[in-house]
Amino acid sequence: MRTALRGLAAVTLLAVTACGPGDAAPRQPGGPEVTVRSAVGEVTLPVTDTGIWALDEASALHLLSLGVRPTHAARNAYSGDEIVTASYALLEEAGVELVPPQRPELVASAEPALIVGVDFPAHHEQRAQLEQIAPVLLTDDNLPWQEQLALLGAVTGHGEQADALTGRLMAQVRDTAGRIAASEHAGASVSVLSDCGDQACVYGSGRALGSLLAQLGFTRPQAQRDKGGEWGYDMVSRERLAEHTADIVLSLVGSIGGDLVAGDSPLLDTSRAVTAPVDFGAWYGSGTLNLVWMLHDLEAILFDDGKTATAAEAGRLWSRLDG
């Protein structure tokens, strides 16, 4: 299981302050700055929407959703998820240059004004080196997507765009919730799990998928009602899969592995359940594209043709961000 997402960042936005003695990199005088709480604590950063290097495609896409085009975005070290392929297509179309991951020498050669990335372990390990190049913002992907938008809006000066996008997306969540409430699926239980080799991974309520399911009026199996482990999931033996039955069972597939519920496993009774494989990267992440991807999948599974999203739907899903 990839361990991508560290940190306990709260997105408490603090007042704009002057440069302090603990700041990581020298600033150009005269420009606006903001102090925010990142995945590694409070940091004071220049407010800029230009010259931004994204350490991962997820951060780059989050910025792009606010109308901020980073100059570069590092590719994902993992492969096999549809949302990663979709993200590459959207970024390339926007003119963002995709580069290999974890190459600080490439970052240095670009002379960015700001470096932004998710607090992956590799990014944390390179943080001191990166801070010698430019100010660094590491965000915690466990944060709700709207809090991440607020954070990125503050450091880019696009707070109004962040608020407007949050409003549009919350309206879509409410629309889908209303549709579910008026259907036979109102109050249904939803189990989310994946194949993790000899064991299974089960996903709790701590990540974006958990909060979205709650907003849509769904319940979770008792064993999935906590936040999950440090990374938002727990590993369980396959003999315990009976604890994870539900009215709707979603199996995460892609870089994590194959479909856990394919073949009607006797250890997980899905005979009366609605089941579907969904993209791991889309359902494990917490960006704006992840949100509309999950909404699309649930609408397709419960009301439409049952076909969950692939990279081919990237443009159509992205257009939902504009309302």
Tab-separated table of C-alpha atoms in Angstrom:
chain	number	residue	atom	x	y	z
A	1	MET	CA	0.000	0.000	0.000
A	2	ARG	CA	1.493	3.309	-0.924
A	3	THR	CA	2.061	5.561	2.068
A	4	ALA	CA	1.701	8.902	0.409
A	5	LEU	CA	0.009	11.224	2.811
A	6	ARG	CA	1.552	12.485	6.042
A	7	GLY	CA	0.891	15.390	8.300
A	8	LEU	CA	-1.697	16.770	10.640
A	9	ALA	CA	-2.057	20.197	9.002
A	10	ALA	CA	-4.960	22.385	9.973
A	11	VAL	CA	-5.784	24.971	7.401
A	12	THR	CA	-6.158	27.782	9.884
A	13	LEU	CA	-5.318	30.870	7.887
A	14	LEU	CA	-3.532	33.428	9.984
A	15	ALA	CA	-3.080	37.155	9.589
A	16	VAL	CA	-0.643	38.522	7.039
A	17	THR	CA	2.676	39.061	8.805
A	18	ALA	CA	6.171	40.266	8.131
A	19	CYS	CA	9.061	37.913	7.425
A	20	GLY	CA	10.258	36.246	10.614
A	21	PRO	CA	13.633	34.816	11.660
A	22	GLY	CA	12.495	31.217	11.137
A	23	ASP	CA	11.528	31.640	7.477
A	24	ALA	CA	13.059	29.144	5.125
A	25	ALA	CA	14.206	31.256	2.183
A	26	PRO	CA	15.002	34.911	1.531
A	27	ARG	CA	12.150	37.036	0.231
A	28	GLN	CA	12.109	39.896	-2.195
A	29	PRO	CA	11.236	43.030	-0.212
A	30	GLY	CA	7.979	44.820	-0.712
A	31	GLY	CA	5.760	41.943	-1.787
A	32	PRO	CA	2.724	40.715	0.149
A	33	GLU	CA	3.117	37.702	2.412
A	34	VAL	CA	0.781	35.451	4.336
A	35	THR	CA	1.298	33.139	7.291
A	36	VAL	CA	-0.567	29.842	7.081
A	37	ARG	CA	-0.547	26.574	8.951
A	38	SER	CA	0.889	23.927	6.644
A	39	ALA	CA	1.548	20.226	7.112
A	40	VAL	CA	4.798	21.097	8.892
A	41	GLY	CA	3.561	23.994	11.010
A	42	GLU	CA	3.253	27.732	10.473
A	43	VAL	CA	5.074	29.115	7.453
A	44	THR	CA	5.290	32.626	6.048
A	45	LEU	CA	5.118	32.671	2.263
A	46	PRO	CA	5.003	35.209	-0.540
A	47	VAL	CA	1.553	35.671	-2.043
A	48	THR	CA	1.984	34.788	-5.717
A	49	ASP	CA	0.084	33.142	-8.543
A	50	THR	CA	3.072	32.991	-10.884
A	51	GLY	CA	6.322	31.058	-10.876
A	52	ILE	CA	4.944	28.134	-8.858
A	53	TRP	CA	6.564	24.687	-9.042
A	54	ALA	CA	4.223	21.812	-8.110
A	55	LEU	CA	5.927	18.787	-6.553
A	56	ASP	CA	3.101	16.482	-7.668
A	57	GLU	CA	0.311	16.416	-10.216
A	58	ALA	CA	-2.383	16.554	-7.521
A	59	SER	CA	-1.120	19.904	-6.190
A	60	ALA	CA	-0.766	21.245	-9.728
A	61	LEU	CA	-4.347	20.344	-10.553
A	62	HIS	CA	-5.622	21.874	-7.330
A	63	LEU	CA	-3.897	25.115	-8.271
A	64	LEU	CA	-5.262	24.931	-11.802
A	65	SER	CA	-8.795	24.625	-10.456
A	66	LEU	CA	-8.297	28.089	-8.923
A	67	GLY	CA	-7.136	29.564	-12.215
A	68	VAL	CA	-3.471	29.392	-11.187
A	69	ARG	CA	-1.182	27.710	-13.712
A	70	PRO	CA	2.010	26.301	-12.190
A	71	THR	CA	5.044	26.313	-14.442
A	72	HIS	CA	5.887	22.668	-13.783
A	73	ALA	CA	4.346	19.594	-12.194
A	74	ALA	CA	6.202	16.447	-11.162
A	75	ARG	CA	4.762	13.185	-12.385
A	76	ASN	CA	3.355	10.632	-9.971
A	77	ALA	CA	5.822	7.986	-8.822
A	78	TYR	CA	3.026	5.418	-9.050
A	79	SER	CA	1.138	4.276	-12.129
A	80	GLY	CA	-2.127	2.526	-12.810
A	81	ASP	CA	-4.726	5.043	-11.649
A	82	GLU	CA	-7.114	6.614	-14.132
A	83	ILE	CA	-7.151	9.975	-12.352
A	84	VAL	CA	-3.382	10.311	-12.729
A	85	THR	CA	-3.651	9.846	-16.502
A	86	ALA	CA	-6.547	12.310	-16.553
A	87	SER	CA	-4.547	14.840	-14.538
A	88	TYR	CA	-1.625	14.660	-16.953
A	89	ALA	CA	-3.936	15.339	-19.882
A	90	LEU	CA	-5.528	18.349	-18.182
A	91	LEU	CA	-2.196	19.812	-17.113
A	92	GLU	CA	-0.606	19.388	-20.523
A	93	GLU	CA	-3.609	21.009	-22.160
A	94	ALA	CA	-3.165	23.971	-19.807
A	95	GLY	CA	0.505	24.295	-20.766
A	96	VAL	CA	2.006	22.929	-17.548
A	97	GLU	CA	5.300	21.134	-18.153
A	98	LEU	CA	5.406	17.636	-16.650
A	99	VAL	CA	8.767	16.577	-15.218
A	100	PRO	CA	10.211	13.555	-13.362
A	101	PRO	CA	9.488	13.455	-9.609
A	102	GLN	CA	11.935	14.217	-6.801
A	103	ARG	CA	14.503	16.094	-8.868
A	104	PRO	CA	15.512	19.184	-6.863
A	105	GLU	CA	18.113	20.140	-9.454
A	106	LEU	CA	15.294	20.672	-11.962
A	107	VAL	CA	13.472	22.832	-9.439
A	108	ALA	CA	16.582	24.925	-8.877
A	109	SER	CA	17.111	25.487	-12.583
A	110	ALA	CA	13.570	26.898	-12.926
A	111	GLU	CA	14.121	29.463	-10.121
A	112	PRO	CA	10.498	29.317	-8.871
A	113	ALA	CA	8.932	31.926	-6.626
A	114	LEU	CA	7.087	29.251	-4.622
A	115	ILE	CA	7.150	25.452	-4.327
A	116	VAL	CA	3.893	23.650	-3.494
A	117	GLY	CA	3.299	19.964	-2.861
A	118	VAL	CA	1.512	17.355	-0.800
A	119	ASP	CA	3.377	16.226	2.299
A	120	PHE	CA	4.506	12.929	0.811
A	121	PRO	CA	7.383	11.350	2.757
A	122	ALA	CA	9.796	12.001	-0.126
A	123	HIS	CA	8.813	15.677	-0.208
A	124	HIS	CA	9.283	15.938	3.532
A	125	GLU	CA	12.741	14.405	3.234
A	126	GLN	CA	13.731	16.961	0.581
A	127	ARG	CA	12.099	19.946	2.257
A	128	ALA	CA	15.304	21.431	3.698
A	129	GLN	CA	16.990	21.225	0.310
A	130	LEU	CA	13.998	22.726	-1.468
A	131	GLU	CA	13.809	25.591	1.023
A	132	GLN	CA	17.239	26.675	-0.152
A	133	ILE	CA	15.683	27.217	-3.587
A	134	ALA	CA	12.369	28.934	-2.749
A	135	PRO	CA	9.690	29.087	-0.032
A	136	VAL	CA	7.923	25.731	0.318
A	137	LEU	CA	4.296	24.931	1.149
A	138	LEU	CA	3.537	21.298	1.970
A	139	THR	CA	-0.168	20.563	2.305
A	140	ASP	CA	-1.829	17.654	4.066
A	141	ASP	CA	-3.959	15.602	1.693
A	142	ASN	CA	-6.002	14.339	4.638
A	143	LEU	CA	-7.569	17.787	4.836
A	144	PRO	CA	-11.033	18.287	3.351
A	145	TRP	CA	-10.842	19.601	-0.199
A	146	GLN	CA	-12.497	22.910	0.722
A	147	GLU	CA	-9.859	23.583	3.391
A	148	GLN	CA	-7.130	22.856	0.873
A	149	LEU	CA	-8.752	25.303	-1.525
A	150	ALA	CA	-8.809	27.968	1.190
A	151	LEU	CA	-5.128	27.401	1.923
A	152	LEU	CA	-4.066	27.577	-1.726
A	153	GLY	CA	-6.350	30.550	-2.288
A	154	ALA	CA	-4.583	32.414	0.530
A	155	VAL	CA	-1.044	31.826	-0.752
A	156	THR	CA	-1.920	32.617	-4.373
A	157	GLY	CA	-4.187	35.600	-3.743
A	158	HIS	CA	-7.106	33.679	-5.247
A	159	GLY	CA	-9.257	33.507	-2.121
A	160	GLU	CA	-12.356	34.740	-3.933
A	161	GLN	CA	-11.944	32.057	-6.594
A	162	ALA	CA	-11.544	29.446	-3.845
A	163	ASP	CA	-14.758	30.593	-2.151
A	164	ALA	CA	-16.670	30.623	-5.436
A	165	LEU	CA	-15.457	27.148	-6.428
A	166	THR	CA	-16.293	25.795	-2.986
A	167	GLY	CA	-19.820	27.167	-3.358
A	168	ARG	CA	-20.308	25.577	-6.775
A	169	LEU	CA	-19.036	22.189	-5.672
A	170	MET	CA	-21.078	22.174	-2.475
A	171	ALA	CA	-24.162	22.890	-4.603
A	172	GLN	CA	-23.371	19.779	-6.650
A	173	VAL	CA	-22.971	17.733	-3.470
A	174	ARG	CA	-26.372	18.974	-2.254
A	175	ASP	CA	-27.985	18.161	-5.600
A	176	THR	CA	-26.671	14.597	-5.515
A	177	ALA	CA	-27.662	14.256	-1.855
A	178	GLY	CA	-31.205	15.304	-2.738
A	179	ARG	CA	-31.357	12.789	-5.551
A	180	ILE	CA	-30.184	10.030	-3.213
A	181	ALA	CA	-32.602	11.055	-0.455
A	182	ALA	CA	-35.514	10.725	-2.882
A	183	SER	CA	-34.424	7.243	-4.037
A	184	GLU	CA	-34.388	3.691	-2.746
A	185	HIS	CA	-30.756	4.291	-1.712
A	186	ALA	CA	-31.598	6.850	0.976
A	187	GLY	CA	-29.643	6.051	4.143
A	188	ALA	CA	-27.877	3.085	2.528
A	189	SER	CA	-24.637	1.763	4.005
A	190	VAL	CA	-21.486	2.047	1.898
A	191	SER	CA	-18.401	-0.124	2.316
A	192	VAL	CA	-15.118	0.950	0.693
A	193	LEU	CA	-12.271	-1.533	0.473
A	194	SER	CA	-9.453	-2.772	-1.720
A	195	ASP	CA	-7.240	-5.749	-2.381
A	196	CYS	CA	-3.994	-5.475	-0.392
A	197	GLY	CA	-2.265	-8.740	-1.200
A	198	ASP	CA	-2.979	-11.406	1.380
A	199	GLN	CA	-5.099	-8.915	3.290
A	200	ALA	CA	-7.745	-6.326	2.511
A	201	CYS	CA	-7.607	-2.585	3.052
A	202	VAL	CA	-10.732	-0.920	4.408
A	203	TYR	CA	-11.252	2.843	4.323
A	204	GLY	CA	-12.663	4.830	7.214
A	205	SER	CA	-14.217	8.254	7.525
A	206	GLY	CA	-11.065	10.339	7.875
A	207	ARG	CA	-10.385	11.078	4.227
A	208	ALA	CA	-12.410	12.962	1.621
A	209	LEU	CA	-14.420	9.906	0.615
A	210	GLY	CA	-15.662	9.479	4.173
A	211	SER	CA	-16.856	13.053	4.560
A	212	LEU	CA	-18.503	12.999	1.115
A	213	LEU	CA	-20.424	9.802	1.888
A	214	ALA	CA	-21.647	11.378	5.132
A	215	GLN	CA	-22.743	14.547	3.318
A	216	LEU	CA	-24.705	12.391	0.892
A	217	GLY	CA	-26.621	10.781	3.757
A	218	PHE	CA	-24.973	7.374	3.628
A	219	THR	CA	-23.943	5.311	6.624
A	220	ARG	CA	-20.861	3.120	6.958
A	221	PRO	CA	-20.354	-0.400	8.298
A	222	GLN	CA	-19.532	-0.272	12.010
A	223	ALA	CA	-15.955	-1.339	11.274
A	224	GLN	CA	-15.452	1.635	8.924
A	225	ARG	CA	-16.870	4.417	11.067
A	226	ASP	CA	-13.608	5.597	12.607
A	227	LYS	CA	-11.034	7.651	10.734
A	228	GLY	CA	-8.907	4.684	9.772
A	229	GLY	CA	-5.195	4.434	10.476
A	230	GLU	CA	-2.532	7.057	9.891
A	231	TRP	CA	-3.151	6.906	6.158
A	232	GLY	CA	-6.946	6.691	6.354
A	233	TYR	CA	-7.247	2.935	6.022
A	234	ASP	CA	-6.757	-0.248	8.042
A	235	MET	CA	-5.520	-3.622	6.883
A	236	VAL	CA	-7.654	-6.590	7.900
A	237	SER	CA	-7.459	-10.297	7.278
A	238	ARG	CA	-9.783	-11.633	4.626
A	239	GLU	CA	-11.486	-13.722	7.296
A	240	ARG	CA	-12.869	-10.448	8.702
A	241	LEU	CA	-14.446	-9.276	5.456
A	242	ALA	CA	-17.895	-10.237	6.740
A	243	GLU	CA	-17.637	-7.174	9.025
A	244	HIS	CA	-17.538	-4.981	5.920
A	245	THR	CA	-20.728	-5.975	4.138
A	246	ALA	CA	-23.035	-3.121	3.146
A	247	ASP	CA	-25.836	-2.124	0.798
A	248	ILE	CA	-23.251	-0.625	-1.560
A	249	VAL	CA	-19.736	-2.068	-1.828
A	250	LEU	CA	-17.049	-0.130	-3.670
A	251	SER	CA	-13.798	-1.865	-4.555
A	252	LEU	CA	-10.830	0.437	-5.206
A	253	VAL	CA	-8.741	-0.723	-8.167
A	254	GLY	CA	-5.690	0.545	-10.036
A	255	SER	CA	-2.245	1.051	-8.561
A	256	ILE	CA	-3.487	-0.549	-5.336
A	257	GLY	CA	-4.439	-3.825	-7.034
A	258	GLY	CA	-7.342	-5.665	-8.601
A	259	ASP	CA	-11.050	-5.862	-7.818
A	260	LEU	CA	-11.551	-7.371	-4.364
A	261	VAL	CA	-15.214	-8.236	-4.904
A	262	ALA	CA	-14.862	-9.754	-8.382
A	263	GLY	CA	-15.714	-13.439	-8.414
A	264	ASP	CA	-18.164	-13.255	-5.507
A	265	SER	CA	-15.773	-14.025	-2.671
A	266	PRO	CA	-17.495	-16.262	-0.090
A	267	LEU	CA	-15.868	-14.185	2.661
A	268	LEU	CA	-17.772	-11.053	1.595
A	269	ASP	CA	-21.455	-11.535	0.858
A	270	THR	CA	-22.438	-9.041	-1.854
A	271	SER	CA	-25.418	-11.011	-3.163
A	272	ARG	CA	-27.830	-8.247	-2.111
A	273	ALA	CA	-25.463	-5.330	-2.588
A	274	VAL	CA	-24.802	-2.863	-5.361
A	275	THR	CA	-21.129	-3.356	-6.210
A	276	ALA	CA	-18.686	-1.529	-8.452
A	277	PRO	CA	-14.949	-1.138	-9.002
A	278	VAL	CA	-13.809	2.494	-8.731
A	279	ASP	CA	-10.457	4.142	-9.385
A	280	PHE	CA	-8.148	4.033	-6.377
A	281	GLY	CA	-6.440	7.365	-7.014
A	282	ALA	CA	-9.744	9.166	-7.534
A	283	TRP	CA	-11.322	7.822	-4.357
A	284	TYR	CA	-8.229	8.006	-2.154
A	285	GLY	CA	-7.342	11.603	-3.018
A	286	SER	CA	-8.966	14.817	-1.861
A	287	GLY	CA	-8.712	17.347	-4.672
A	288	THR	CA	-11.478	19.055	-6.567
A	289	LEU	CA	-11.224	16.600	-9.465
A	290	ASN	CA	-11.450	13.765	-6.945
A	291	LEU	CA	-14.696	15.221	-5.615
A	292	VAL	CA	-16.466	15.485	-8.960
A	293	TRP	CA	-15.067	12.068	-9.944
A	294	MET	CA	-16.596	10.454	-6.856
A	295	LEU	CA	-19.911	12.217	-7.448
A	296	HIS	CA	-19.924	10.983	-11.051
A	297	ASP	CA	-19.193	7.409	-9.967
A	298	LEU	CA	-21.972	7.347	-7.383
A	299	GLU	CA	-24.482	8.865	-9.804
A	300	ALA	CA	-23.496	6.306	-12.459
A	301	ILE	CA	-23.614	3.360	-10.058
A	302	LEU	CA	-26.933	4.244	-8.439
A	303	PHE	CA	-28.916	5.934	-11.212
A	304	ASP	CA	-27.320	5.606	-14.618
A	305	ASP	CA	-25.435	2.987	-16.642
A	306	GLY	CA	-23.103	1.881	-13.853
A	307	LYS	CA	-19.964	2.872	-15.745
A	308	THR	CA	-17.522	4.550	-13.403
A	309	ALA	CA	-15.191	7.243	-14.699
A	310	THR	CA	-11.967	6.688	-16.617
A	311	ALA	CA	-9.330	9.082	-17.919
A	312	ALA	CA	-11.427	9.467	-21.079
A	313	GLU	CA	-13.940	11.538	-19.057
A	314	ALA	CA	-11.287	14.002	-17.844
A	315	GLY	CA	-12.595	16.982	-19.805
A	316	ARG	CA	-16.235	16.376	-18.914
A	317	LEU	CA	-15.439	15.948	-15.225
A	318	TRP	CA	-13.229	19.037	-15.192
A	319	SER	CA	-16.032	21.088	-16.709
A	320	ARG	CA	-18.100	20.407	-13.561
A	321	LEU	CA	-15.731	22.712	-11.676
A	322	ASP	CA	-17.159	25.588	-13.694
A	323	GLY	CA	-20.680	24.634	-12.703
